[in-house]
Short mmCIF file of C-alpha atoms in Angstrom, two decimals:
data_model
loop_
_atom_site.label_atom_id
_atom_site.label_comp_id
_atom_site.label_asym_id
_atom_site.label_seq_id
_atom_site.Cartn_x
_atom_site.Cartn_y
_atom_site.Cartn_z
CA UNK A 1 -62.06 141.78 131.06
CA UNK A 2 -58.65 142.30 132.67
CA UNK A 3 -55.47 143.28 130.76
CA UNK A 4 -53.83 139.87 131.30
CA UNK A 5 -56.53 138.25 129.18
CA UNK A 6 -55.59 140.56 126.27
CA UNK A 7 -51.92 139.74 126.80
CA UNK A 8 -52.72 136.03 126.54
CA UNK A 9 -54.83 136.54 123.39
CA UNK A 10 -52.13 138.58 121.69
CA UNK A 11 -49.42 136.11 122.67
CA UNK A 12 -51.46 133.11 121.52
CA UNK A 13 -52.48 134.54 118.15
CA UNK A 14 -49.04 135.96 117.34
CA UNK A 15 -47.65 132.57 118.29
CA UNK A 16 -49.93 130.91 115.75
CA UNK A 17 -49.22 133.48 113.04
CA UNK A 18 -45.47 133.38 113.46
CA UNK A 19 -45.08 129.62 114.01
CA UNK A 20 -43.99 129.01 110.40
CA UNK A 21 -41.60 131.92 110.25
CA UNK A 22 -40.03 131.03 113.60
CA UNK A 23 -39.32 127.51 112.38
CA UNK A 24 -37.90 128.81 109.06
CA UNK A 25 -35.66 131.40 110.72
CA UNK A 26 -34.51 128.89 113.36
CA UNK A 27 -33.51 126.22 110.82
CA UNK A 28 -31.66 128.79 108.73
CA UNK A 29 -30.12 130.32 111.85
CA UNK A 30 -28.50 127.03 112.76
CA UNK A 31 -27.46 126.43 109.15
CA UNK A 32 -25.74 129.80 108.61
CA UNK A 33 -24.26 129.78 112.12
CA UNK A 34 -21.90 127.06 110.86
CA UNK A 35 -21.08 128.66 107.52
CA UNK A 36 -17.35 128.14 108.15
CA UNK A 37 -17.84 124.42 108.51
CA UNK A 38 -20.21 123.71 105.66
CA UNK A 39 -22.03 125.28 102.77
CA UNK A 40 -25.58 125.87 103.97
CA UNK A 41 -27.03 126.14 100.48
CA UNK A 42 -25.24 123.57 98.40
CA UNK A 43 -23.69 120.17 98.58
CA UNK A 44 -20.54 120.51 96.48
CA UNK A 45 -18.74 117.36 95.45
CA UNK A 46 -15.37 117.40 93.70
CA UNK A 47 -14.20 114.40 91.78
CA UNK A 48 -10.87 114.05 89.98
CA UNK A 49 -10.24 111.96 86.91
CA UNK A 50 -7.27 111.20 84.74
CA UNK A 51 -7.88 111.10 81.01
CA UNK A 52 -5.45 110.43 78.19
CA UNK A 53 -3.58 113.71 77.54
CA UNK A 54 -4.24 115.29 74.16
CA UNK A 55 -2.37 118.60 74.24
CA UNK A 56 -3.37 120.22 70.97
CA UNK A 57 -3.51 123.93 71.68
CA UNK A 58 -4.82 124.61 68.20
CA UNK A 59 -7.83 122.38 68.72
CA UNK A 60 -11.20 124.09 68.49
CA UNK A 61 -13.42 124.20 71.57
CA UNK A 62 -15.85 121.75 69.98
CA UNK A 63 -13.06 119.23 69.41
CA UNK A 64 -11.88 119.59 73.01
CA UNK A 65 -15.40 119.22 74.38
CA UNK A 66 -16.07 116.12 72.28
CA UNK A 67 -12.79 114.58 73.43
CA UNK A 68 -13.35 115.29 77.16
CA UNK A 69 -16.96 114.11 77.29
CA UNK A 70 -16.08 111.00 75.33
CA UNK A 71 -13.23 110.23 77.72
CA UNK A 72 -15.49 110.78 80.74
CA UNK A 73 -18.53 109.13 79.14
CA UNK A 74 -20.73 112.10 80.00
CA UNK A 75 -24.17 112.06 78.42
CA UNK A 76 -25.44 115.39 79.80
CA UNK A 77 -26.06 118.33 77.50
CA UNK A 78 -23.32 120.92 77.36
CA UNK A 79 -24.62 124.30 78.61
CA UNK A 80 -21.59 126.45 77.86
CA UNK A 81 -17.84 126.40 77.57
CA UNK A 82 -14.87 128.54 78.53
CA UNK A 83 -11.39 128.12 77.18
CA UNK A 84 -9.33 128.87 80.29
CA UNK A 85 -5.98 128.25 78.59
CA UNK A 86 -4.46 126.90 75.39
CA UNK A 87 -4.85 123.31 76.56
CA UNK A 88 -7.41 123.69 79.29
CA UNK A 89 -11.13 124.04 79.10
CA UNK A 90 -14.12 124.47 81.44
CA UNK A 91 -17.26 122.71 80.29
CA UNK A 92 -20.54 123.62 81.98
CA UNK A 93 -23.43 121.18 82.37
CA UNK A 94 -26.70 121.61 84.26
CA UNK A 95 -25.38 120.91 87.73
CA UNK A 96 -21.76 120.13 87.11
CA UNK A 97 -18.62 121.81 85.79
CA UNK A 98 -15.70 119.97 84.28
CA UNK A 99 -12.26 121.59 84.30
CA UNK A 100 -9.97 119.65 82.02
CA UNK A 101 -6.26 120.09 81.36
CA UNK A 102 -5.44 118.25 78.17
CA UNK A 103 -1.71 118.60 78.69
CA UNK A 104 -1.67 116.68 81.94
CA UNK A 105 -4.94 114.79 81.50
CA UNK A 106 -6.09 115.99 84.91
CA UNK A 107 -9.83 116.61 85.14
CA UNK A 108 -11.81 118.05 88.04
CA UNK A 109 -15.53 117.60 88.09
CA UNK A 110 -17.56 119.76 90.43
CA UNK A 111 -21.06 118.52 91.08
CA UNK A 112 -23.37 121.02 92.79
CA UNK A 113 -26.64 120.04 94.37
CA UNK A 114 -28.90 122.39 96.22
CA UNK A 115 -29.75 121.50 99.83
CA UNK A 116 -33.53 121.28 99.71
CA UNK A 117 -35.53 123.09 102.44
CA UNK A 118 -32.44 124.56 104.11
CA UNK A 119 -31.61 126.60 101.02
CA UNK A 120 -35.13 127.98 100.87
CA UNK A 121 -35.04 128.87 104.56
CA UNK A 122 -31.72 130.67 104.04
CA UNK A 123 -33.17 132.50 101.05
CA UNK A 124 -35.90 133.95 103.24
CA UNK A 125 -33.87 134.34 106.44
CA UNK A 126 -31.08 136.29 104.67
CA UNK A 127 -33.67 138.41 102.88
CA UNK A 128 -32.55 137.45 99.42
CA UNK A 129 -35.95 138.29 97.90
CA UNK A 130 -35.69 141.87 99.27
CA UNK A 131 -38.72 143.95 98.11
CA UNK A 132 -41.97 142.98 99.85
CA UNK A 133 -40.28 140.28 101.93
CA UNK A 134 -38.33 142.98 103.77
CA UNK A 135 -41.60 144.23 105.24
CA UNK A 136 -42.76 140.70 106.13
CA UNK A 137 -39.43 140.10 107.90
CA UNK A 138 -39.75 143.48 109.71
CA UNK A 139 -43.28 142.55 110.83
CA UNK A 140 -41.96 139.21 112.06
CA UNK A 141 -39.16 140.89 114.03
CA UNK A 142 -41.64 143.31 115.55
CA UNK A 143 -43.98 140.41 116.29
CA UNK A 144 -41.18 138.61 118.13
CA UNK A 145 -40.66 141.68 120.34
CA UNK A 146 -44.40 141.68 121.14
CA UNK A 147 -44.28 137.93 121.80
CA UNK A 148 -41.32 138.37 124.13
CA UNK A 149 -42.96 141.18 126.08
CA UNK A 150 -46.40 139.55 126.30
CA UNK A 151 -44.72 136.31 127.31
CA UNK A 152 -43.41 138.00 130.44
CA UNK A 153 -46.89 138.88 131.65
CA UNK A 154 -48.89 135.81 130.72
CA UNK A 155 -48.88 134.30 134.16
CA UNK A 156 -49.20 135.70 137.61
CA UNK A 157 -48.11 134.20 140.91
CA UNK A 158 -45.05 132.19 141.77
CA UNK A 159 -44.39 131.16 138.12
CA UNK A 160 -44.98 134.71 136.81
CA UNK A 161 -42.59 137.58 136.27
CA UNK A 162 -42.61 138.42 139.97
CA UNK A 163 -41.63 134.85 140.92
CA UNK A 164 -39.62 132.23 139.09
CA UNK A 165 -40.02 134.11 135.79
CA UNK A 166 -37.97 137.00 137.17
CA UNK A 167 -34.91 134.80 137.71
CA UNK A 168 -35.23 133.06 134.38
CA UNK A 169 -35.61 136.41 132.61
CA UNK A 170 -32.53 137.81 134.35
CA UNK A 171 -30.58 134.68 133.39
CA UNK A 172 -31.69 135.07 129.77
CA UNK A 173 -30.60 138.74 129.70
CA UNK A 174 -27.28 137.98 131.43
CA UNK A 175 -26.31 135.24 128.97
CA UNK A 176 -25.64 137.57 125.97
CA UNK A 177 -24.17 140.20 128.28
CA UNK A 178 -21.60 137.72 129.60
CA UNK A 179 -20.58 136.81 126.06
CA UNK A 180 -20.34 140.47 125.13
CA UNK A 181 -18.04 141.09 128.09
CA UNK A 182 -15.95 138.04 127.17
CA UNK A 183 -15.53 138.69 123.48
CA UNK A 184 -15.64 142.46 122.96
CA UNK B 1 -63.09 135.75 110.18
CA UNK B 2 -62.67 133.10 107.48
CA UNK B 3 -63.31 135.70 104.80
CA UNK B 4 -60.63 137.98 106.23
CA UNK B 5 -58.10 135.15 106.31
CA UNK B 6 -58.97 134.08 102.76
CA UNK B 7 -58.73 137.67 101.55
CA UNK B 8 -55.37 138.08 103.30
CA UNK B 9 -54.04 134.89 101.71
CA UNK B 10 -55.16 135.93 98.25
CA UNK B 11 -53.61 139.37 98.77
CA UNK B 12 -50.34 137.87 99.97
CA UNK B 13 -50.22 135.47 97.01
CA UNK B 14 -50.96 138.27 94.54
CA UNK B 15 -48.38 140.53 96.15
CA UNK B 16 -45.78 137.77 96.12
CA UNK B 17 -46.41 137.10 92.45
CA UNK B 18 -46.27 140.79 91.71
CA UNK B 19 -43.17 141.63 93.69
CA UNK B 20 -41.16 138.43 93.54
CA UNK B 21 -38.14 138.83 91.31
CA UNK B 22 -37.89 136.66 88.24
CA UNK B 23 -34.77 135.15 89.83
CA UNK B 24 -32.52 136.66 87.16
CA UNK B 25 -31.99 140.18 88.35
CA UNK B 26 -29.57 140.81 91.20
CA UNK B 27 -29.00 144.06 93.07
CA UNK B 28 -29.66 147.44 91.51
CA UNK B 29 -31.23 148.04 88.12
CA UNK B 30 -28.79 148.35 85.27
CA UNK B 31 -28.45 151.97 84.27
CA UNK B 32 -25.77 151.86 81.56
CA UNK B 33 -26.75 151.04 78.02
CA UNK B 34 -23.38 150.55 76.39
CA UNK B 35 -21.27 147.52 77.27
CA UNK B 36 -17.53 147.68 77.69
CA UNK B 37 -15.41 144.77 76.49
CA UNK B 38 -13.72 142.96 79.35
CA UNK B 39 -10.56 142.77 77.22
CA UNK B 40 -10.51 146.59 76.98
CA UNK B 41 -10.73 146.87 80.77
CA UNK B 42 -7.97 144.31 81.28
CA UNK B 43 -5.76 145.88 78.62
CA UNK B 44 -5.94 149.33 80.16
CA UNK B 45 -7.38 149.03 83.67
CA UNK B 46 -6.03 152.36 84.95
CA UNK B 47 -8.23 154.11 82.41
CA UNK B 48 -11.33 152.48 83.84
CA UNK B 49 -10.46 152.63 87.55
CA UNK B 50 -13.25 154.34 89.49
CA UNK B 51 -15.55 154.28 86.51
CA UNK B 52 -18.84 152.50 86.16
CA UNK B 53 -18.95 149.87 83.42
CA UNK B 54 -21.40 147.40 81.99
CA UNK B 55 -19.91 144.09 80.97
CA UNK B 56 -21.26 140.90 79.52
CA UNK B 57 -19.82 137.39 79.53
CA UNK B 58 -20.11 133.81 80.72
CA UNK B 59 -20.04 133.16 84.45
CA UNK B 60 -17.11 130.77 84.75
CA UNK B 61 -16.94 130.60 88.54
CA UNK B 62 -19.05 131.51 91.54
CA UNK B 63 -18.05 132.00 95.18
CA UNK B 64 -18.93 128.57 96.57
CA UNK B 65 -19.54 129.66 100.16
CA UNK B 66 -21.44 132.93 100.05
CA UNK B 67 -22.10 133.69 96.39
CA UNK B 68 -20.28 136.95 96.90
CA UNK B 69 -18.26 136.97 93.68
CA UNK B 70 -18.41 135.70 90.13
CA UNK B 71 -15.74 135.39 87.44
CA UNK B 72 -16.87 136.65 84.06
CA UNK B 73 -15.22 135.53 80.88
CA UNK B 74 -13.73 138.08 78.57
CA UNK B 75 -14.45 138.49 74.87
CA UNK B 76 -10.89 137.27 74.40
CA UNK B 77 -9.80 133.70 75.20
CA UNK B 78 -8.29 132.76 78.54
CA UNK B 79 -9.25 136.08 80.23
CA UNK B 80 -11.65 136.59 83.10
CA UNK B 81 -12.52 139.41 85.45
CA UNK B 82 -13.81 139.03 88.98
CA UNK B 83 -16.99 140.80 90.05
CA UNK B 84 -17.11 141.21 93.81
CA UNK B 85 -20.30 142.17 95.60
CA UNK B 86 -20.96 143.11 99.18
CA UNK B 87 -21.59 139.96 101.24
CA UNK B 88 -25.30 139.36 101.58
CA UNK B 89 -26.36 142.28 99.42
CA UNK B 90 -26.20 140.23 96.29
CA UNK B 91 -25.94 136.43 96.49
CA UNK B 92 -25.10 134.72 93.21
CA UNK B 93 -26.35 131.14 92.99
CA UNK B 94 -24.02 128.30 92.08
CA UNK B 95 -26.40 127.39 89.26
CA UNK B 96 -25.28 130.59 87.53
CA UNK B 97 -22.10 128.87 86.37
CA UNK B 98 -22.05 128.66 82.59
CA UNK B 99 -24.81 131.23 82.17
CA UNK B 100 -24.40 134.62 80.55
CA UNK B 101 -24.42 137.63 82.82
CA UNK B 102 -24.69 141.35 82.23
CA UNK B 103 -23.08 143.14 85.14
CA UNK B 104 -22.87 146.79 86.07
CA UNK B 105 -20.22 147.90 88.52
CA UNK B 106 -17.24 150.04 89.29
CA UNK B 107 -13.68 149.12 88.40
CA UNK B 108 -11.37 149.16 91.38
CA UNK B 109 -7.94 147.92 92.29
CA UNK B 110 -6.17 146.50 95.28
CA UNK B 111 -2.88 144.90 96.20
CA UNK B 112 -3.42 141.31 97.35
CA UNK B 113 -2.60 140.74 101.02
CA UNK B 114 -0.03 138.06 100.17
CA UNK B 115 1.93 140.55 98.10
CA UNK B 116 1.69 143.14 100.85
CA UNK B 117 3.00 140.63 103.36
CA UNK B 118 5.82 139.45 101.10
CA UNK B 119 6.71 143.08 100.35
CA UNK B 120 6.86 143.70 104.07
CA UNK B 121 8.91 140.55 104.66
CA UNK B 122 11.23 141.46 101.79
CA UNK B 123 11.61 144.93 103.23
CA UNK B 124 12.69 143.45 106.56
CA UNK B 125 15.07 141.07 104.77
CA UNK B 126 16.57 143.97 102.79
CA UNK B 127 16.98 145.97 105.97
CA UNK B 128 18.97 143.11 107.52
CA UNK B 129 20.99 142.69 104.33
CA UNK B 130 21.79 146.40 104.28
CA UNK B 131 23.11 146.20 107.79
CA UNK B 132 25.27 143.16 107.11
CA UNK B 133 26.46 143.82 103.56
CA UNK B 134 26.31 147.58 103.22
CA UNK B 135 26.92 148.79 106.69
CA UNK B 136 24.15 151.16 107.66
CA UNK B 137 23.48 152.41 104.16
CA UNK B 138 19.87 152.83 103.38
CA UNK B 139 18.32 150.89 100.54
CA UNK B 140 17.33 153.98 98.60
CA UNK B 141 19.82 154.33 95.78
CA UNK B 142 22.36 152.28 97.69
CA UNK B 143 24.04 149.07 96.68
CA UNK B 144 21.25 147.00 98.09
CA UNK B 145 18.41 148.97 96.53
CA UNK B 146 15.68 146.40 96.01
CA UNK B 147 12.34 147.64 94.87
CA UNK B 148 9.63 145.02 95.02
CA UNK B 149 7.23 145.19 92.13
CA UNK B 150 3.72 145.15 93.48
CA UNK B 151 1.04 144.04 91.04
CA UNK B 152 -2.38 145.58 91.44
CA UNK B 153 -5.38 143.42 90.90
CA UNK B 154 -8.32 144.93 89.11
CA UNK B 155 -11.83 143.83 89.83
CA UNK B 156 -15.36 145.13 89.45
CA UNK B 157 -17.44 146.14 92.43
CA UNK B 158 -20.76 144.69 91.32
CA UNK B 159 -23.82 146.89 91.81
CA UNK B 160 -26.37 145.10 89.72
CA UNK B 161 -26.55 142.11 87.41
CA UNK B 162 -28.91 140.25 85.15
CA UNK B 163 -28.23 136.57 84.63
CA UNK B 164 -29.68 135.24 81.42
CA UNK B 165 -31.04 131.73 81.45
#
């Protein structure tokens, strides 16, 4: 059995094993690459409302909450509350927060919804779980190095590393180097 | 081969269940036992600067882009304190808003960049004013002495947190 056969076996099996992780890391990679343009984990919607002002700074939180949710016709259960000022209050619901100013009647409602799949891929890609996942991610990174190296020697002949593969490999190495020279 | 794969899957599942966090603990374990009132920190921040504290309060705001800070309500009305964590080291979820958090961290201060810039701009303005109105007199103790009051902002460098459900 020649060495190239082992290279192919290693490349093939690592490819199977790391298929899922490669897809996860790639999706998250694209998502977090554009973090300045969008929130990769949440869809945040802000709505503004105008309610009838009721500036009673001595009003208890419960009175203020009842007034705001009645004005906005909210039926969700109140999770918590924070009195941010004498006539302003933050009311927390399961996936929304209402900031109401009873002096002006201005209300901002922030509705937060998780981006399914993408958020989970980011969670793993950015190593939020830490602990054991750190070792899985390390193994994946090491596996990618093995995949890259074995990939170079899979084929022989004109499409192998001594032929066309050589030029494509050089191009692939030059690409990040050019950007490093341009931006550093 | 099948047996090995099955055994590996069972092992992975067990390990994941064993090691996966309960989703409530963030960063380091909490080491302090006694909580400090946020109002005490805000009333006398210099006393706490550089010291480790344990605080508890409602999470009233979360960094919407990276989950890298949370605002914790004080025991007194209208007050909050910001807990800043290193980007990526701890990521607070947006769902944490409205929940109670126990946070351990170090009190620190900084001068906001805007103030620094305005101080610099004011300094330049004063320099020009000195030249036009006071000849070449320096601002120090002169007729155009204009000290800009710079307000320090106190925050907590978050090291670990537990968010109660």
